[in-house]
Short mmCIF file of C-alpha atoms in Angstrom, two decimals:
data_model
loop_
_atom_site.label_atom_id
_atom_site.label_comp_id
_atom_site.label_asym_id
_atom_site.label_seq_id
_atom_site.Cartn_x
_atom_site.Cartn_y
_atom_site.Cartn_z
CA MET A 235 -13.26 -9.87 -33.22
CA THR A 236 -10.17 -11.30 -31.59
CA ASP A 237 -11.87 -12.63 -28.43
CA LEU A 238 -15.56 -12.90 -29.32
CA HIS A 239 -15.77 -16.70 -29.37
CA HIS A 240 -13.77 -16.93 -26.16
CA VAL A 241 -15.93 -14.50 -24.18
CA LEU A 242 -19.31 -15.35 -25.76
CA PRO A 243 -19.01 -18.81 -27.31
CA ASN A 244 -22.77 -19.03 -28.03
CA PHE A 245 -23.06 -15.59 -29.66
CA SER A 246 -24.65 -15.70 -33.12
CA THR A 247 -22.44 -13.97 -35.71
CA HIS A 248 -24.65 -14.73 -38.73
CA SER A 249 -25.76 -11.11 -39.17
CA PHE A 250 -22.26 -9.67 -38.76
CA THR A 251 -20.07 -11.89 -40.93
CA HIS A 252 -19.21 -8.91 -43.14
CA LEU A 253 -17.85 -6.95 -40.15
CA LEU A 254 -15.84 -9.53 -38.24
CA PRO A 255 -12.86 -9.89 -40.64
CA SER A 256 -12.23 -6.13 -40.63
CA LEU A 257 -12.58 -5.94 -36.84
CA GLU A 258 -10.22 -8.86 -36.36
CA LYS A 259 -7.67 -7.33 -38.73
CA ALA A 260 -7.77 -4.09 -36.70
CA GLN A 261 -7.40 -6.17 -33.48
CA ILE A 262 -10.64 -4.88 -31.98
CA THR A 263 -11.67 -6.67 -28.78
CA ILE A 264 -14.99 -6.86 -26.96
CA SER A 265 -13.59 -4.48 -24.36
CA ASP A 266 -12.86 -1.94 -27.11
CA LEU A 267 -16.33 -2.36 -28.57
CA VAL A 268 -18.23 -1.69 -25.34
CA THR A 269 -16.01 1.09 -23.97
CA LEU A 270 -14.84 3.15 -26.98
CA GLU A 271 -16.90 5.38 -29.25
CA ALA A 272 -18.37 3.53 -32.23
CA ILE A 273 -17.24 6.21 -34.67
CA ASP A 274 -13.60 5.86 -33.55
CA ILE A 275 -13.68 2.09 -33.96
CA ALA A 276 -15.40 2.43 -37.36
CA ARG A 277 -12.63 4.72 -38.60
CA ARG A 278 -9.98 2.35 -37.28
CA ALA A 279 -11.52 -0.79 -38.81
CA LEU A 280 -13.09 0.90 -41.89
CA VAL A 281 -16.61 -0.43 -41.27
CA PRO A 282 -20.04 1.29 -41.25
CA VAL A 283 -20.84 3.05 -37.98
CA ALA A 284 -24.50 1.96 -37.88
CA GLU A 285 -23.65 -1.71 -38.37
CA LEU A 286 -20.90 -1.50 -35.76
CA GLN A 287 -23.30 0.07 -33.25
CA ARG A 288 -25.83 -2.71 -33.85
CA LEU A 289 -23.12 -5.32 -33.17
CA ALA A 290 -22.12 -3.51 -29.98
CA ASN A 291 -25.72 -3.44 -28.73
CA ASP A 292 -26.18 -7.17 -29.39
CA ILE A 293 -22.93 -7.99 -27.56
CA LEU A 294 -23.98 -5.85 -24.57
CA ARG A 295 -27.32 -7.68 -24.35
CA ALA A 296 -25.51 -11.02 -24.55
CA LEU A 297 -23.11 -9.99 -21.78
CA HIS A 298 -25.95 -8.85 -19.54
CA SER A 299 -27.84 -12.10 -19.96
CA ASP A 300 -24.66 -14.07 -19.32
CA ILE A 301 -24.08 -12.26 -16.02
CA VAL A 302 -27.50 -13.13 -14.63
CA ARG A 303 -27.05 -16.49 -12.94
CA LEU A 304 -30.42 -16.76 -11.20
CA ASP A 305 -32.67 -19.39 -12.74
CA GLU A 306 -35.89 -17.66 -13.74
CA ASN A 307 -37.91 -20.88 -13.61
CA ALA A 308 -36.61 -22.13 -10.26
CA VAL A 309 -37.44 -19.02 -8.22
CA PRO A 310 -40.86 -17.30 -8.44
CA ASN A 311 -40.84 -13.56 -9.06
CA GLU A 312 -42.18 -12.71 -5.61
CA ASP A 313 -39.36 -14.69 -3.95
CA LYS A 314 -36.44 -13.16 -5.89
CA ALA A 315 -36.04 -10.20 -3.56
CA VAL A 316 -36.12 -12.50 -0.55
CA VAL A 317 -33.51 -14.81 -2.06
CA GLY A 318 -31.26 -11.88 -2.96
CA SER A 319 -31.43 -10.30 0.50
CA THR A 320 -30.83 -13.66 2.15
CA LEU A 321 -27.74 -14.33 0.06
CA LEU A 322 -26.41 -10.83 0.80
CA ALA A 323 -27.00 -11.19 4.54
CA THR A 324 -25.32 -14.60 4.55
CA SER A 325 -22.30 -13.23 2.68
CA ILE A 326 -21.95 -10.29 5.09
CA ARG A 327 -22.28 -12.56 8.13
CA GLN A 328 -19.63 -14.97 6.82
CA GLU A 329 -17.27 -12.08 6.11
CA GLN A 330 -17.77 -10.65 9.62
CA GLN A 331 -17.11 -14.03 11.20
CA SER A 332 -13.90 -14.51 9.20
CA TRP A 333 -12.61 -10.97 9.88
CA GLN A 334 -9.78 -11.22 12.39
CA THR A 335 -7.20 -8.59 13.31
CA ALA A 336 -4.04 -8.38 15.40
CA ARG A 337 -4.05 -5.18 17.45
CA THR A 338 -1.33 -2.93 18.78
CA LEU A 339 -3.10 -2.82 22.20
CA ASP A 340 -3.20 0.98 21.99
CA GLU A 341 -6.62 2.57 21.56
CA ALA A 342 -5.53 5.50 19.39
CA LEU A 343 -3.31 3.42 17.10
CA ASP A 344 -5.88 0.64 16.68
CA ALA A 345 -8.60 3.18 15.88
CA ALA A 346 -6.44 4.67 13.11
CA LEU A 347 -5.71 1.17 11.76
CA GLY A 348 -9.41 0.32 11.59
CA GLY A 349 -9.15 -2.25 14.36
CA GLY A 350 -5.68 -3.63 13.68
CA ILE A 351 -3.88 -5.71 11.04
CA PRO A 352 -6.29 -8.17 9.36
CA LYS A 353 -5.66 -11.60 7.90
CA GLY A 354 -5.53 -12.15 4.17
CA TYR A 355 -3.63 -8.96 3.30
CA VAL A 356 -0.06 -7.80 2.68
CA VAL A 357 0.59 -4.72 4.84
CA GLU A 358 3.67 -2.51 4.75
CA PHE A 359 5.19 -0.37 7.52
CA THR A 360 7.58 2.13 5.98
CA GLY A 361 9.78 4.82 7.46
CA GLU A 362 13.34 5.98 7.91
CA SER A 363 15.81 4.44 10.34
CA GLY A 364 14.68 4.89 13.94
CA ALA A 365 11.06 5.67 13.02
CA GLY A 366 9.79 2.60 14.88
CA LYS A 367 9.15 -0.01 12.17
CA THR A 368 10.77 -2.90 14.01
CA GLN A 369 9.10 -1.89 17.28
CA PHE A 370 5.66 -2.15 15.67
CA LEU A 371 6.53 -5.52 14.14
CA LEU A 372 7.85 -6.93 17.43
CA SER A 373 4.68 -5.83 19.19
CA LEU A 374 2.57 -7.61 16.58
CA LEU A 375 4.61 -10.80 17.01
CA LEU A 376 3.42 -10.95 20.62
CA ASN A 377 -0.08 -9.51 20.25
CA ALA A 378 -1.06 -11.88 17.42
CA GLN A 379 -0.75 -14.76 19.91
CA LEU A 380 -3.57 -13.33 22.03
CA PRO A 381 -7.10 -14.72 21.64
CA ALA A 382 -9.70 -12.81 19.63
CA PRO A 383 -10.52 -9.97 19.36
CA LEU A 384 -6.98 -8.84 20.29
CA GLY A 385 -5.14 -11.38 18.15
CA PHE A 386 -5.34 -14.66 16.26
CA ALA A 387 -4.48 -17.09 19.08
CA GLN A 388 -1.77 -18.49 16.77
CA SER A 389 2.00 -18.60 16.51
CA THR A 390 3.96 -15.99 14.55
CA LEU A 391 6.83 -16.15 12.06
CA TYR A 392 9.62 -13.57 11.82
CA ILE A 393 11.72 -13.50 8.63
CA SER A 394 14.79 -11.30 8.93
CA THR A 395 16.85 -10.04 6.01
CA GLU A 396 19.18 -7.92 8.17
CA ALA A 397 19.63 -8.22 11.95
CA PRO A 398 18.47 -11.35 13.80
CA LEU A 399 15.33 -11.41 15.94
CA GLN A 400 15.64 -9.13 19.00
CA THR A 401 14.63 -11.65 21.66
CA ALA A 402 15.83 -9.40 24.51
CA ARG A 403 13.52 -6.63 23.31
CA LEU A 404 10.62 -9.09 23.01
CA SER A 405 11.17 -10.22 26.60
CA GLN A 406 11.26 -6.60 27.72
CA MET A 407 7.93 -5.87 26.02
CA LEU A 408 6.37 -9.03 27.39
CA ASN A 409 7.35 -8.27 30.98
CA SER A 410 6.68 -4.51 30.85
CA HIS A 411 3.37 -4.22 29.02
CA PRO A 412 0.54 -3.81 31.54
CA HIS A 413 -1.85 -6.04 29.62
CA LEU A 414 0.57 -8.82 28.63
CA SER A 415 2.33 -9.13 31.98
CA ASP A 416 -0.92 -9.65 33.92
CA LEU A 417 -2.27 -12.47 31.75
CA PRO A 418 -2.43 -16.04 33.09
CA ALA A 419 0.24 -18.39 31.85
CA ASN A 420 -2.07 -20.25 29.44
CA GLU A 421 -3.06 -17.00 27.66
CA LYS A 422 0.23 -15.11 27.86
CA PRO A 423 2.28 -14.80 24.64
CA SER A 424 5.52 -16.74 24.58
CA LEU A 425 8.82 -16.35 22.79
CA SER A 426 8.71 -20.06 22.03
CA ARG A 427 5.75 -19.37 19.70
CA VAL A 428 7.74 -16.85 17.68
CA LEU A 429 9.49 -18.70 14.86
CA SER A 430 12.52 -17.04 13.30
CA ILE A 431 14.19 -17.46 9.90
CA GLN A 432 17.08 -15.41 8.50
CA THR A 433 17.58 -14.86 4.76
CA PRO A 434 21.07 -13.51 3.98
CA ASP A 435 20.54 -13.05 0.24
CA LEU A 436 17.83 -12.79 -2.40
CA GLU A 437 18.16 -16.37 -3.62
CA SER A 438 17.58 -17.86 -0.17
CA GLN A 439 14.75 -15.38 0.47
CA GLU A 440 12.86 -16.48 -2.65
CA HIS A 441 13.34 -20.16 -1.81
CA ILE A 442 12.18 -19.73 1.80
CA LEU A 443 9.11 -17.69 0.88
CA GLN A 444 8.03 -20.06 -1.87
CA TYR A 445 8.65 -23.44 -0.23
CA GLN A 446 9.41 -23.26 3.50
CA VAL A 447 6.97 -20.57 4.65
CA PRO A 448 3.75 -22.31 3.46
CA VAL A 449 4.88 -25.53 5.15
CA ALA A 450 5.75 -23.72 8.40
CA ILE A 451 2.37 -21.96 8.41
CA ARG A 452 0.49 -25.25 8.21
CA ARG A 453 2.66 -27.24 10.61
CA GLN A 454 3.15 -24.57 13.29
CA ASN A 455 -0.32 -22.96 13.11
CA VAL A 456 1.06 -19.55 12.15
CA GLY A 457 -1.32 -16.58 11.90
CA LEU A 458 1.14 -13.73 11.27
CA VAL A 459 4.21 -13.55 9.02
CA VAL A 460 6.62 -10.62 9.45
CA ILE A 461 9.37 -9.74 6.95
CA ASP A 462 11.95 -7.22 8.21
CA SER A 463 12.83 -5.74 5.79
CA ILE A 464 11.50 -6.43 2.32
CA ALA A 465 13.92 -4.15 0.45
CA ALA A 466 17.30 -5.08 1.94
CA ASN A 467 18.14 -8.08 -0.26
CA TYR A 468 16.80 -6.42 -3.41
CA ARG A 469 18.91 -3.34 -2.87
CA ALA A 470 21.98 -5.43 -2.15
CA GLU A 471 21.41 -7.61 -5.21
CA PHE A 472 20.61 -5.00 -7.86
CA GLU A 473 22.56 -1.93 -6.78
CA LYS A 474 25.88 -3.72 -7.18
CA THR A 475 25.44 -4.33 -10.91
CA GLY A 476 26.60 -1.83 -13.50
CA ASN A 477 23.72 -2.39 -15.95
CA LYS A 478 21.19 -0.01 -14.40
CA HIS A 479 18.39 -0.42 -16.95
CA GLY A 480 18.77 -4.19 -17.17
CA SER A 481 18.84 -4.59 -13.40
CA MET A 482 15.73 -2.42 -13.02
CA ALA A 483 13.83 -4.62 -15.47
CA GLN A 484 14.94 -7.76 -13.66
CA ARG A 485 14.05 -6.26 -10.28
CA SER A 486 10.57 -5.31 -11.49
CA THR A 487 9.98 -8.86 -12.67
CA LYS A 488 11.11 -10.31 -9.35
CA LEU A 489 8.97 -7.83 -7.41
CA LEU A 490 5.89 -8.79 -9.41
CA ARG A 491 6.60 -12.44 -8.67
CA LEU A 492 7.15 -11.69 -4.98
CA GLY A 493 3.95 -9.69 -4.67
CA ASN A 494 1.90 -12.41 -6.33
CA LEU A 495 3.47 -15.05 -4.05
CA LEU A 496 2.81 -13.09 -0.84
CA ARG A 497 -0.81 -12.34 -1.78
CA GLN A 498 -1.37 -15.98 -2.66
CA VAL A 499 0.08 -17.16 0.66
CA ALA A 500 -1.99 -14.60 2.59
CA ARG A 501 -5.24 -15.68 0.92
CA GLU A 502 -4.77 -19.44 0.73
CA THR A 503 -3.37 -19.92 4.26
CA ASN A 504 -5.42 -17.11 5.86
CA VAL A 505 -2.51 -15.28 7.48
CA ALA A 506 -1.58 -11.63 7.88
CA ILE A 507 1.68 -10.69 6.16
CA VAL A 508 3.39 -7.55 7.47
CA VAL A 509 6.59 -6.22 5.92
CA ALA A 510 8.94 -3.39 6.85
CA ASN A 511 10.25 -1.19 4.08
CA GLN A 512 13.02 1.37 3.98
CA VAL A 513 12.78 4.86 2.50
CA ALA A 514 15.00 7.15 0.46
CA ASP A 515 15.15 10.94 0.23
CA ARG A 516 12.97 12.40 -2.49
CA PHE A 517 14.50 15.09 -4.68
CA SER A 518 11.80 17.20 -6.32
CA PRO A 519 12.41 19.94 -8.90
CA THR A 520 12.47 23.49 -7.53
CA ASN A 521 9.95 26.13 -8.51
CA THR A 522 12.59 27.87 -10.65
CA ASP A 523 13.23 24.67 -12.59
CA LEU A 524 9.52 24.11 -13.08
CA ALA A 525 8.97 27.68 -14.24
CA SER A 526 11.76 27.46 -16.79
CA THR A 527 10.82 24.07 -18.19
CA THR A 528 7.01 23.93 -17.96
CA THR A 529 5.26 25.63 -20.87
CA HIS A 530 1.63 26.10 -21.84
CA PRO A 531 0.61 23.76 -24.70
CA GLU A 532 -0.78 26.67 -26.79
CA THR A 533 1.41 29.70 -26.09
CA HIS A 534 4.65 27.89 -25.23
CA THR A 535 5.46 30.54 -22.62
CA PRO A 536 6.78 29.68 -19.17
CA ILE A 537 4.19 29.19 -16.43
CA ARG A 538 5.33 31.15 -13.38
CA PRO A 539 3.82 31.59 -9.91
CA SER A 540 1.41 34.50 -9.47
CA GLN A 541 2.74 37.75 -7.99
CA ASP A 542 1.26 40.37 -5.67
CA ARG A 543 1.04 44.10 -6.34
CA ASN A 544 4.68 44.62 -5.40
CA GLY A 545 5.83 42.06 -7.94
CA THR A 546 6.88 39.49 -5.34
CA THR A 547 5.73 35.89 -5.16
CA PRO A 548 3.55 35.15 -2.09
CA HIS A 549 5.01 32.59 0.34
CA SER A 550 2.04 30.22 0.10
CA THR A 551 2.24 30.34 -3.69
CA GLN A 552 5.94 29.48 -3.57
CA GLN A 553 5.14 26.38 -1.54
CA THR A 554 2.38 25.05 -3.78
CA ALA A 555 3.50 26.29 -7.20
CA GLY A 556 5.56 23.17 -7.82
CA LEU A 557 2.62 20.84 -7.30
CA ALA A 558 0.25 23.10 -9.24
CA ASP A 559 2.56 23.24 -12.26
CA MET A 560 3.12 19.49 -12.38
CA GLU A 561 1.36 17.38 -14.96
CA PRO A 562 -1.60 15.79 -13.08
CA LEU A 563 -0.76 12.30 -14.34
CA ALA A 564 2.98 12.61 -13.75
CA LEU A 565 4.52 10.38 -11.08
CA ASP A 566 5.96 13.37 -9.20
CA HIS A 567 2.44 14.71 -8.79
CA GLN A 568 0.66 11.44 -8.05
CA GLN A 569 3.12 9.91 -5.59
CA ARG A 570 2.17 12.24 -2.74
CA TRP A 571 -1.02 10.19 -2.30
CA PHE A 572 0.58 6.76 -2.06
CA THR A 573 4.05 7.32 -0.57
CA GLY A 574 3.00 8.95 2.73
CA TRP A 575 5.05 12.13 2.23
CA GLY A 576 4.07 15.29 0.36
CA ASP A 577 0.29 15.45 0.70
CA GLU A 578 0.50 18.08 3.48
CA LEU A 579 2.47 20.62 1.44
CA ALA A 580 -0.43 23.08 1.44
CA GLN A 581 -0.35 23.04 5.26
CA GLY A 582 3.36 23.83 5.38
CA GLN A 583 5.37 20.58 5.37
CA ASN A 584 9.01 21.16 4.53
CA PRO A 585 9.75 19.61 1.10
CA LYS A 586 13.28 18.81 2.24
CA THR A 587 11.88 16.11 4.56
CA TYR A 588 10.10 14.17 1.82
CA LYS A 589 10.78 10.44 1.67
CA THR A 590 9.87 7.77 -0.86
CA PRO A 591 9.44 4.08 0.10
CA SER A 592 11.96 1.77 -1.51
CA LEU A 593 11.25 -0.52 -4.48
CA GLY A 594 9.15 2.08 -6.28
CA LEU A 595 5.73 2.02 -7.88
CA VAL A 596 6.00 -1.64 -8.90
CA TRP A 597 6.13 -2.74 -5.27
CA THR A 598 3.44 -0.24 -4.21
CA ASN A 599 1.00 -1.99 -6.52
CA GLN A 600 1.69 -5.34 -4.82
CA ILE A 601 0.61 -4.37 -1.29
CA ALA A 602 -2.88 -3.84 0.12
CA ALA A 603 -1.98 -1.22 2.73
CA ARG A 604 0.84 1.18 3.51
CA ILE A 605 1.46 2.55 7.01
CA ALA A 606 4.01 5.39 7.10
CA LEU A 607 5.96 6.04 10.29
CA ILE A 608 7.13 9.64 10.17
CA LYS A 609 9.99 10.84 12.36
CA GLU A 610 10.60 14.57 12.78
CA PRO A 611 13.23 16.30 14.92
CA ILE A 612 12.45 18.52 17.90
CA TYR A 613 14.73 21.55 17.92
CA ALA A 614 15.86 23.81 20.74
CA TYR A 615 17.78 27.06 20.51
CA LYS A 616 20.61 28.14 22.80
CA ARG A 617 23.34 30.74 22.78
CA ASP A 618 26.91 29.74 22.20
CA ASP A 619 29.94 31.31 23.88
CA GLY A 620 29.95 34.08 21.30
CA GLY A 621 26.34 35.02 21.95
CA HIS A 622 25.02 33.56 18.69
CA MET A 623 21.88 31.41 18.62
CA GLU A 624 22.42 27.74 17.73
CA LYS A 625 19.80 25.16 16.85
CA GLU A 626 20.22 21.61 18.10
CA ILE A 627 18.09 18.47 18.08
CA THR A 628 16.76 17.66 21.55
CA GLY A 629 14.45 14.78 20.66
CA TRP A 630 12.17 13.21 18.08
CA LYS A 631 8.44 13.18 17.49
CA ARG A 632 6.86 10.27 15.65
CA HIS A 633 3.55 9.80 13.86
CA MET A 634 1.81 6.74 12.46
CA LYS A 635 -0.02 7.55 9.26
CA VAL A 636 -2.35 5.29 7.26
CA VAL A 637 -1.50 6.12 3.65
CA PHE A 638 -3.93 3.69 2.03
CA ALA A 639 -5.80 0.59 3.21
CA PRO A 640 -9.04 -1.07 2.02
CA TRP A 641 -10.42 -1.33 5.58
CA ALA A 642 -9.32 2.02 7.10
CA PRO A 643 -9.50 5.64 5.92
CA PRO A 644 -6.32 7.62 5.28
CA SER A 645 -4.95 9.57 8.22
CA THR A 646 -5.55 13.31 8.38
CA THR A 647 -3.66 16.17 9.94
CA VAL A 648 -4.45 16.29 13.65
CA SER A 649 -1.78 18.19 15.58
CA GLY A 650 -0.06 20.69 13.36
CA PRO A 651 0.79 21.78 9.83
CA SER A 652 3.31 18.98 9.21
CA SER A 653 2.03 16.25 11.53
CA ALA A 654 -0.47 13.84 9.96
CA GLY A 655 -1.64 10.69 11.67
CA VAL A 656 -1.43 9.51 15.27
CA PRO A 657 1.48 10.75 17.42
CA PHE A 658 3.18 7.89 19.24
CA GLU A 659 6.27 7.17 21.28
CA ILE A 660 8.41 4.09 21.79
CA VAL A 661 8.59 3.07 25.43
CA GLU A 662 9.73 0.07 27.38
CA ALA A 663 6.41 -1.72 26.90
CA GLY A 664 6.31 -1.17 23.13
CA VAL A 665 4.52 1.58 21.20
CA ARG A 666 2.00 3.99 22.70
CA GLY A 667 -0.25 6.55 21.08
CA HIS A 668 0.04 10.16 22.14
CA ALA A 669 -3.11 10.12 24.30
CA ALA A 670 -1.88 7.14 26.33
CA ALA A 671 1.64 8.52 26.43
CA ALA A 672 0.62 11.77 28.12
CA THR A 673 1.14 10.20 31.52
CA GLY A 674 4.87 9.89 30.86
CA GLY A 675 7.30 7.11 30.10
CA SER A 676 10.95 7.09 29.17
CA MET A 677 11.90 7.34 25.51
CA ILE A 678 14.12 4.52 24.36
CA PHE A 679 15.39 3.02 21.12
CA ALA A 680 15.29 6.43 19.41
#
């Protein structure tokens, strides 16, 4: 056993000395022994199945006894249930007391977010240009300064990798929002409590995040850190090199290091870290490509969409055939549940509008929550001089969609076949959910 003495240093191996050399030679670990079938391990290590099963049972009993930390002699049997329930209640109460969120100050949006953006997590807002990412982040920079339960009553830090902090827009939000503008001076958010740092390249970004940000959090009493955007410097650094495979490997390593650093800062300093991320168009294979390349493992004949009595493929089948034919564990099939685009295909979303957040699956595994901001055009039809109908874009509709988060459920379709999440608009005072926006308000910063 390669890790037996490390995991169970007091385990007695006297009865299994004839098995251990073979198991160690086959590189069998305790995890293999307790999760895999004994007959498979016995074939791999060339040992008797019955003896191997007896070793596995003894190791399981040793692991169970090692997990139990309660002293049997210190606590009487009749008091164990009381002690356990008391410890559980204390843990829940401490967690509730430490749970703090920064809200958007919109009822519909905060309800979808499970109360707001909590401390201790790395949260991503992703969407295409003009979807409203920066507007959400600017609102949080002000709202996080509010006392609980609306905010953290702390300063905020804005780290920019592209454009500098939009102080004019912050002032506009502060003076226009009905809740913020009516607050007394000692409770009102201030631009002086919004710290700003600009990182022009990847090297300076890594240095600032690793050394300067933790110091600024402690010295300036920061409760929220915003990075806008997380992908800009990585794309600028690695897309200019000609060695595609080498640069991808280096980028993955740096992203893993960045994710670990951000999570560590969020936990150890008890701050909320919110990042903006860009998106790219997703190019999925067509149904024809799938039908010509996907074969059944036994017959090796193409799998094609079902047809009706007339020999034509139904429209709904054409839409979903691509997803149905995909390998369930393939990335193209799985990514519709963690990117924010593609999970509404059965309800009619146009595949041409699919987006994929930048930095790929490696970065997705580093964040705790992903909030997708979806922007869709509003079309109108009019006749041209020749009498032909023309389609033109007259506006935009936006939706905030919780893709995944440990404290909030994923958003569901609420207002149409291709509209999942909470409809919102960007107004002078910030962002407003659709219910609050029904009273009107000019659309700006489209």
